[in-house]
Amino acid sequence: MSAVGKLYFCAKPAIASLASILSNPIEYLKGVGPLRADLLKKELGIFTFGQLLDHFPYRYVDKTTLRTVADILPGSEPVLLSGIVTDIEVSGDKRARRMTAQLRDRSGAVELVWFQGISWVQRSLVPGGSYLAYGRPSFFMGHAQLTHPELEPLQDEGSEPRAFMEPVYPATEKLKARGLTGRSLGKLTQALLGMISEKDIPEILPAVILQEMGLPSRWQAYVDIHFPSSLEARHRAAERLKFEELFVAQLRLGMLRSARHRHSRGLVFQQVGDLFNGFYAHHLPFALTGAQKRVLREIRRDTGGGRQMNRLLQGDVGSGKTMVALLAMLLAADNGFQSCLMAPTEILSQQHLASLTGLLKGLPVQVELLTGSTKAAERRRILAAAADGSLQILIGTHALIEQQVRFAKLGLAIVDEQHRFGVAQRARLWEKSEDTPHVLVMTATPIPRTLAMTAYGDLDYSVMDELPPGRKPIVTVHRIEDRRPQVMEFIREEIAQGRQAYIIFPLIEESDKVDYENLMRGYENVKAWFPEPKYWISMVHGRMKPAQKEENMRRFVANEAQIMVSTTVIEVGVNVPNATVMCIESAEKFGLSQLHQLRGRVGRGSEKSWCILLTSNKVSREAKERLQVLCTTSDGFVVAERDLELRGPGDIEGTRQSGALQFRLADILADRPLLERARDWATQLLDTDPGLTHAAHETLRRYLQAAGAGNAWSRIS
Ligand code: ADP
Ligand code: MG
């Protein structure tokens, strides 16, 4: 691993990373001790003083403002009242006992009600005594009530309105059983804050940022997030801490990116040679789109400049990424380097092989395919050709990252449809050859810009936002089950005109028995609508043997079968331009971006295409709303944005495992404006002081280094 790989990445910066009293073990905090310490470690992951400070409240009890009975309105937040308790009464029988009392202040009276713990309350309550009462008001027959209020005798010390809101922390049942409740955790935090001072939580943000953004200091923010004097103070504290999280994350990504640019020795693709030029002049079946040309120029610049390329290429479905990949691989071959192209499914890699060998016919380029089902002898031959450098292009599935695969001179590694691969899997590709190859990651799942800048901020980033000319838009409609006859009739008409259709069934987990049975039933059903020998149907699903899948796929590609019944294995990459209908059964069960991917299987030729989303009439409003998004737009980036809004970032494909989107306070959806500002500030800072060597950035640099220990992130996201 290069120096860059050792750089730090951690999406959850922690306060304790600067050595101080805050790194003391939690058992040494007064009121904790060994037993509770054990629980805090196991249940909340709190090992040190600092980690306790990093355990934030999720709500507050606001006893800062004294209200009067007359202030209480229906729907009020909990209120703090002060008054005299009178009229204590117990009623009801043993089973349903009830105790009431009146709390009177100058403005009126409110009823206090208890259903439980009555004898205890009765014993401790002094009739005619003055009390502070706190609770959420409810209204019963027009009268305000506080049920099970918190009461404190007024003469006691500290029974005035509080200067701070009381924090309530996330706690588990096990903690509560040991007396560590959501509220008592606050006592520990309070004690801890009493022991430390501003110097223990030094500022890490540059003064100019604090000033321009009007943010409180780090110390103030920590005090206020735990014990705010008002909601306003809590808001400012949260804003500051969120900004810090986002800023630090952006800074790390920016440093990774620039360190890679500075340090990594890239293989140099010096020349555009005969293969590239010959192919371009004589074999290219169409003119490249502007976007394709632009991306190729970017790749050429990256690979020719002496630094290692690490580029994420986002191109909507059908934008022609395969051609870009091929041309990039020819460029590598022209410079004596091998390339590999990794695809997520067997079908897709087979299809890549077929289209690449077709395009390269007559050119001196050896292309091979390696998958899990490659036969032993064939496999040996291919491995030998990769190792001795005689093959130029190796296409394959996960099989490519197996141990035995070695290249003589791997210059370019391309990952297609990137979201199916985990971070670690990708990283293994880069170690297949002596020198780190250039890397191109291609995805058809558009990721909203904000997400991309968070999850993949250390990669260079290209977008292909242009479809090849002559594509007719795809008409997308939502149809209810009872219109099935019309839908099937429509598919027949299309087939009568020589076109083909996909019918997709949800099989989210290939092992799911119910889904599998539905698929089989669905297949029989389709067969009944489209009987042999007039029609032929192909079927592909994950439980089939690879050879069987391949044969079914081949028949559909060759138009020997007019209909392809399939699960989502067809989702990525498959290219049959003659198919004009994509019919998706139980469409509500799919994610938006998955539906967009499926839809992208049609509209690849010059004929008008349709995408039909079938559901029963019982789907929820939300589901209808989601499907409506697809009916109104065909722009993958718009779909992705809406998907993000509807589902939240936790679910975006391909980002879950990266952990890069999880922040303690910040929510990259709700806090997008803050994220943008964090990004801008981070960029600006790194532009002026790339190594953070200025004195003003000293604490920040030390913080980043300390927080990074043990959190090394692979050099590619
Ligand atoms: P994706 O970006 O989804 O992987 P593909 O590479 O499969 O898209 O390309 C989709 C289709 O568009 C293929 O049939 C391909 O041959 C065709 N295509 C690619 N580039 C162009 C172009 N510049 N002009 C016309 N057709 C193109
Ligand atoms: Mg593709």
XYZ file of C-alpha atoms and ligand atoms in Angstrom, residues 317-318 320-322 348 352 416-417 442 444 572-575 601 604, ligand 2:
18
model
C -27.893 4.098 -18.490
C -27.259 3.875 -22.209
C -22.208 4.535 -23.961
C -19.712 3.771 -21.217
C -18.589 0.516 -22.793
C -22.769 -8.937 -18.336
C -18.868 -7.446 -22.852
C -18.181 -1.613 -14.576
C -21.398 -0.939 -12.704
C -17.921 3.210 -14.086
C -24.774 3.817 -14.100
C -27.176 -4.017 -15.164
C -25.581 -3.513 -18.493
C -27.418 -5.920 -20.752
C -27.778 -4.509 -24.221
C -32.566 -1.949 -20.832
C -31.326 1.434 -26.753
Mg -22.864 -0.687 -19.281
